[in-house]
Amino acid sequence: MPKSARRRSLHFQIRRLQIIGVAALISLGTACTGLLNPAFINSTSGGVYPVTPGPGAAFVLVRGRNETAQNVQFIVTIERQVLVTDDQGNFVYDQTTGLPVTRPERQTVKLDAGSTGKSTDVGTLFSCNPNPVTKVGLGANLLPTDAVVFVGGQGSAGALGFGVTAPNLNPLDLYQGNFNCGDTVIFRAFSSKGVAGGVAVDAFLLPGSEQPSIFAGLNTFVNYQSFLESQVPNTEGP
């Protein structure tokens, strides 16, 4: 997709960030079961790590960055289109078009970002296999009236704090060319005197297609994908 099309996506700005370290990559939520251990963290000389999954890994990385002086919980929601099956497990086809019938399936992950230290930047991976991620946004229902972050509370361990809405922050849509599997989406909470509650939220996209080729063969995300694919249960008898 042309870069100009990405830049026109509503309420999102494409921006390249250079990140040193792996703080945003290690905190995996419920989107992918399992943990990243040191064996999967690879670097090149200088300690530079990949910041996007890139085209070689079927993930979308979503990060929440807290630039306020309070705790922030990001309500990250993604949507997939999954194939509909009947009671016998067979795919259902539309009688008019002959195409498989799909339904939207949503998944919400809460990212708790502290006000100081490495915990200010947290992230989670969403797999694009077997069904690609089609929407990425904030809020439990991806609606303009949803609370997209909760500020000042104790995250999942206690009180949520006060909810902040962002009616102009539209979800990214795969079919509109806002993002692709392999990209990184960053949601940022920052202090702003011009909004209710003093906290505003915006978003940035790091295109996976621009992942430096230097990481080829030494990519954390590719290694993790290979690890997940190797965890196929053995159902065959002895």
CSV table of C-alpha atoms in Angstrom, one decimal:
chain,number,residue,atom,x,y,z
A,1,MET,CA,0.0,0.0,0.0
A,2,PRO,CA,1.3,3.5,-0.8
A,3,LYS,CA,2.6,5.4,2.2
A,4,SER,CA,0.4,8.4,1.3
A,5,ALA,CA,-2.7,6.2,1.9
A,6,ARG,CA,-1.5,5.4,5.4
A,7,ARG,CA,-1.0,9.0,6.2
A,8,ARG,CA,-4.6,9.8,5.3
A,9,SER,CA,-6.1,7.3,7.8
A,10,LEU,CA,-8.4,9.2,10.2
A,11,HIS,CA,-6.9,10.5,13.4
A,12,PHE,CA,-3.7,8.5,13.1
A,13,GLN,CA,-0.2,9.7,12.4
A,14,ILE,CA,2.5,7.5,11.0
A,15,ARG,CA,5.7,8.0,12.7
A,16,ARG,CA,9.0,6.1,12.9
A,17,LEU,CA,10.4,5.7,16.4
A,18,GLN,CA,13.8,4.3,17.3
A,19,ILE,CA,13.5,2.2,20.4
A,20,ILE,CA,16.5,0.8,22.3
A,21,GLY,CA,15.6,-2.1,24.7
A,22,VAL,CA,12.8,-4.7,25.0
A,23,ALA,CA,10.5,-3.3,27.8
A,24,ALA,CA,7.6,-3.1,25.4
A,25,LEU,CA,8.0,-6.6,24.0
A,26,ILE,CA,8.1,-8.7,27.1
A,27,SER,CA,4.7,-8.0,28.7
A,28,LEU,CA,2.4,-10.4,26.9
A,29,GLY,CA,-1.3,-10.4,27.8
A,30,THR,CA,-3.9,-13.0,27.1
A,31,ALA,CA,-3.8,-12.5,23.4
A,32,CYS,CA,-1.0,-15.1,23.0
A,33,THR,CA,-0.5,-17.7,25.7
A,34,GLY,CA,3.1,-18.2,26.8
A,35,LEU,CA,6.0,-16.0,27.8
A,36,LEU,CA,9.0,-14.6,26.0
A,37,ASN,CA,12.0,-16.0,27.8
A,38,PRO,CA,15.6,-14.8,27.2
A,39,ALA,CA,16.1,-17.5,24.5
A,40,PHE,CA,13.7,-15.6,22.3
A,41,ILE,CA,15.2,-12.1,22.8
A,42,ASN,CA,17.8,-11.7,20.0
A,43,SER,CA,19.8,-8.6,19.3
A,44,THR,CA,22.4,-7.4,16.8
A,45,SER,CA,25.5,-5.5,17.8
A,46,GLY,CA,24.7,-2.4,19.9
A,47,GLY,CA,21.7,-3.9,21.6
A,48,VAL,CA,19.2,-2.8,19.1
A,49,TYR,CA,15.9,-4.8,19.0
A,50,PRO,CA,13.2,-5.0,16.4
A,51,VAL,CA,10.2,-2.7,17.2
A,52,THR,CA,7.7,-4.3,14.9
A,53,PRO,CA,6.9,-8.0,14.2
A,54,GLY,CA,7.6,-7.3,10.5
A,55,PRO,CA,6.4,-9.2,7.5
A,56,GLY,CA,8.0,-12.5,8.7
A,57,ALA,CA,5.8,-12.9,11.8
A,58,ALA,CA,2.0,-13.1,11.9
A,59,PHE,CA,1.4,-10.7,14.8
A,60,VAL,CA,0.2,-7.2,15.6
A,61,LEU,CA,2.1,-5.6,18.5
A,62,VAL,CA,0.0,-3.1,20.5
A,63,ARG,CA,1.8,-0.9,23.0
A,64,GLY,CA,0.5,1.5,25.6
A,65,ARG,CA,2.8,4.4,26.6
A,66,ASN,CA,2.0,6.5,29.7
A,67,GLU,CA,3.5,10.0,29.7
A,68,THR,CA,1.4,11.2,32.6
A,69,ALA,CA,2.3,11.3,36.3
A,70,GLN,CA,-0.5,8.8,37.2
A,71,ASN,CA,-1.1,5.1,36.6
A,72,VAL,CA,-2.9,4.5,33.3
A,73,GLN,CA,-4.8,1.4,32.2
A,74,PHE,CA,-5.3,1.1,28.4
A,75,ILE,CA,-8.4,-0.9,27.2
A,76,VAL,CA,-7.1,-2.4,24.0
A,77,THR,CA,-9.7,-4.2,21.8
A,78,ILE,CA,-9.1,-6.0,18.5
A,79,GLU,CA,-11.5,-7.6,16.1
A,80,ARG,CA,-11.2,-10.6,13.8
A,81,GLN,CA,-13.5,-12.1,11.2
A,82,VAL,CA,-13.9,-15.8,12.0
A,83,LEU,CA,-15.6,-18.5,9.8
A,84,VAL,CA,-19.0,-19.6,11.0
A,85,THR,CA,-19.6,-23.4,11.3
A,86,ASP,CA,-22.7,-25.5,11.7
A,87,ASP,CA,-23.4,-28.0,14.5
A,88,GLN,CA,-21.3,-30.6,12.6
A,89,GLY,CA,-18.3,-28.3,12.4
A,90,ASN,CA,-18.7,-27.6,8.7
A,91,PHE,CA,-18.2,-24.1,7.2
A,92,VAL,CA,-21.4,-22.2,6.5
A,93,TYR,CA,-21.7,-20.6,3.0
A,94,ASP,CA,-23.9,-17.8,1.8
A,95,GLN,CA,-26.6,-19.2,-0.5
A,96,THR,CA,-26.5,-16.1,-2.7
A,97,THR,CA,-22.8,-15.4,-3.1
A,98,GLY,CA,-21.4,-18.9,-2.3
A,99,LEU,CA,-18.8,-17.3,0.0
A,100,PRO,CA,-18.1,-18.5,3.5
A,101,VAL,CA,-20.1,-16.7,6.2
A,102,THR,CA,-18.0,-14.9,8.8
A,103,ARG,CA,-18.8,-13.2,12.1
A,104,PRO,CA,-16.8,-10.6,14.1
A,105,GLU,CA,-15.0,-11.8,17.2
A,106,ARG,CA,-13.5,-9.3,19.6
A,107,GLN,CA,-10.8,-9.6,22.2
A,108,THR,CA,-10.0,-7.1,24.9
A,109,VAL,CA,-6.7,-6.8,26.8
A,110,LYS,CA,-6.0,-4.4,29.7
A,111,LEU,CA,-2.6,-2.9,29.7
A,112,ASP,CA,-1.5,-1.4,33.0
A,113,ALA,CA,1.1,1.3,32.6
A,114,GLY,CA,2.8,2.9,35.6
A,115,SER,CA,3.8,6.5,36.0
A,116,THR,CA,7.5,5.9,36.2
A,117,GLY,CA,10.2,3.5,35.1
A,118,LYS,CA,10.0,0.8,32.4
A,119,SER,CA,6.4,0.1,33.3
A,120,THR,CA,5.3,3.2,31.5
A,121,ASP,CA,5.6,1.4,28.2
A,122,VAL,CA,3.8,-2.0,28.1
A,123,GLY,CA,2.6,-4.1,25.2
A,124,THR,CA,0.8,-7.2,24.1
A,125,LEU,CA,0.9,-9.4,20.9
A,126,PHE,CA,-2.2,-10.4,18.9
A,127,SER,CA,-1.8,-13.3,16.6
A,128,CYS,CA,-3.0,-13.0,12.9
A,129,ASN,CA,-3.1,-16.8,12.5
A,130,PRO,CA,-5.4,-18.4,11.5
A,131,ASN,CA,-7.7,-15.3,11.4
A,132,PRO,CA,-6.1,-11.9,10.7
A,133,VAL,CA,-6.7,-9.0,13.0
A,134,THR,CA,-9.1,-6.6,11.2
A,135,LYS,CA,-9.5,-3.8,13.7
A,136,VAL,CA,-7.4,-2.4,16.5
A,137,GLY,CA,-8.6,0.3,18.8
A,138,LEU,CA,-9.3,1.4,22.4
A,139,GLY,CA,-12.4,0.8,24.4
A,140,ALA,CA,-14.3,-2.4,25.2
A,141,ASN,CA,-16.7,-1.9,22.3
A,142,LEU,CA,-14.6,0.3,19.9
A,143,LEU,CA,-17.3,3.0,20.2
A,144,PRO,CA,-16.6,6.8,20.6
A,145,THR,CA,-18.4,6.8,23.9
A,146,ASP,CA,-16.2,4.1,25.4
A,147,ALA,CA,-13.6,4.8,28.1
A,148,VAL,CA,-10.4,4.2,26.3
A,149,VAL,CA,-8.1,4.5,29.3
A,150,PHE,CA,-8.6,4.7,33.1
A,151,VAL,CA,-6.3,7.1,34.9
A,152,GLY,CA,-5.2,7.3,38.5
A,153,GLY,CA,-6.3,3.9,39.7
A,154,GLN,CA,-4.5,0.7,40.5
A,155,GLY,CA,-5.2,-1.2,37.3
A,156,SER,CA,-6.5,-4.7,37.5
A,157,ALA,CA,-5.3,-5.0,41.1
A,158,GLY,CA,-7.8,-2.4,42.4
A,159,ALA,CA,-9.8,0.7,41.6
A,160,LEU,CA,-9.8,1.7,37.9
A,161,GLY,CA,-9.6,5.5,38.4
A,162,PHE,CA,-11.5,7.8,36.2
A,163,GLY,CA,-12.4,6.9,32.6
A,164,VAL,CA,-11.2,9.0,29.7
A,165,THR,CA,-13.0,9.0,26.3
A,166,ALA,CA,-11.5,9.8,22.9
A,167,PRO,CA,-14.4,10.2,20.5
A,168,ASN,CA,-12.0,11.3,17.6
A,169,LEU,CA,-9.7,8.3,18.0
A,170,ASN,CA,-11.2,5.9,15.5
A,171,PRO,CA,-10.1,2.2,15.4
A,172,LEU,CA,-7.6,1.2,12.8
A,173,ASP,CA,-9.2,-0.9,10.1
A,174,LEU,CA,-7.3,-3.5,8.1
A,175,TYR,CA,-9.6,-3.2,5.1
A,176,GLN,CA,-9.2,0.5,4.9
A,177,GLY,CA,-5.5,0.2,4.8
A,178,ASN,CA,-4.8,1.7,8.2
A,179,PHE,CA,-2.5,-1.1,9.3
A,180,ASN,CA,-1.3,-4.6,8.4
A,181,CYS,CA,-0.3,-7.7,10.3
A,182,GLY,CA,3.3,-7.2,11.2
A,183,ASP,CA,2.8,-3.6,12.3
A,184,THR,CA,3.1,-2.0,15.7
A,185,VAL,CA,0.3,0.2,17.0
A,186,ILE,CA,1.2,2.6,19.9
A,187,PHE,CA,-1.4,4.3,22.0
A,188,ARG,CA,-0.1,7.2,24.0
A,189,ALA,CA,-1.7,8.9,27.1
A,190,PHE,CA,-0.3,12.3,27.9
A,191,SER,CA,-1.2,15.3,30.0
A,192,SER,CA,-3.3,18.0,28.3
A,193,LYS,CA,-5.0,21.0,29.8
A,194,GLY,CA,-7.4,21.3,27.0
A,195,VAL,CA,-9.5,18.2,27.7
A,196,ALA,CA,-11.7,16.9,30.5
A,197,GLY,CA,-9.7,15.2,33.2
A,198,GLY,CA,-6.4,16.6,31.9
A,199,VAL,CA,-5.4,13.5,30.0
A,200,ALA,CA,-5.6,13.0,26.2
A,201,VAL,CA,-4.9,9.9,24.0
A,202,ASP,CA,-3.5,9.6,20.5
A,203,ALA,CA,-2.0,6.8,18.4
A,204,PHE,CA,0.9,6.1,16.1
A,205,LEU,CA,1.7,3.3,13.6
A,206,LEU,CA,5.1,1.7,13.0
A,207,PRO,CA,4.8,-0.2,9.7
A,208,GLY,CA,6.2,-3.7,9.8
A,209,SER,CA,7.2,-3.4,6.1
A,210,GLU,CA,9.8,-0.9,7.2
A,211,GLN,CA,11.5,-3.3,9.7
A,212,PRO,CA,15.2,-3.2,9.0
A,213,SER,CA,16.5,-6.2,7.1
A,214,ILE,CA,19.3,-6.5,9.6
A,215,PHE,CA,16.9,-8.5,11.8
A,216,ALA,CA,16.3,-11.1,9.2
A,217,GLY,CA,16.9,-14.5,10.8
A,218,LEU,CA,17.4,-12.9,14.3
A,219,ASN,CA,13.9,-11.7,14.9
A,220,THR,CA,12.3,-12.0,18.3
A,221,PHE,CA,8.8,-12.2,16.8
A,222,VAL,CA,9.7,-14.8,14.2
A,223,ASN,CA,11.3,-16.9,16.9
A,224,TYR,CA,8.2,-16.7,19.1
A,225,GLN,CA,6.0,-17.6,16.2
A,226,SER,CA,8.1,-20.6,15.5
A,227,PHE,CA,7.9,-21.5,19.2
A,228,LEU,CA,4.0,-21.3,19.1
A,229,GLU,CA,3.8,-23.4,16.0
A,230,SER,CA,6.0,-26.1,17.6
A,231,GLN,CA,3.5,-26.4,20.5
A,232,VAL,CA,1.1,-28.5,18.4
A,233,PRO,CA,-0.3,-31.2,20.7
A,234,ASN,CA,0.5,-34.8,19.7
A,235,THR,CA,-2.8,-36.6,19.4
A,236,GLU,CA,-1.4,-39.7,17.8
A,237,GLY,CA,-1.3,-42.9,19.8
A,238,PRO,CA,1.9,-44.9,20.5
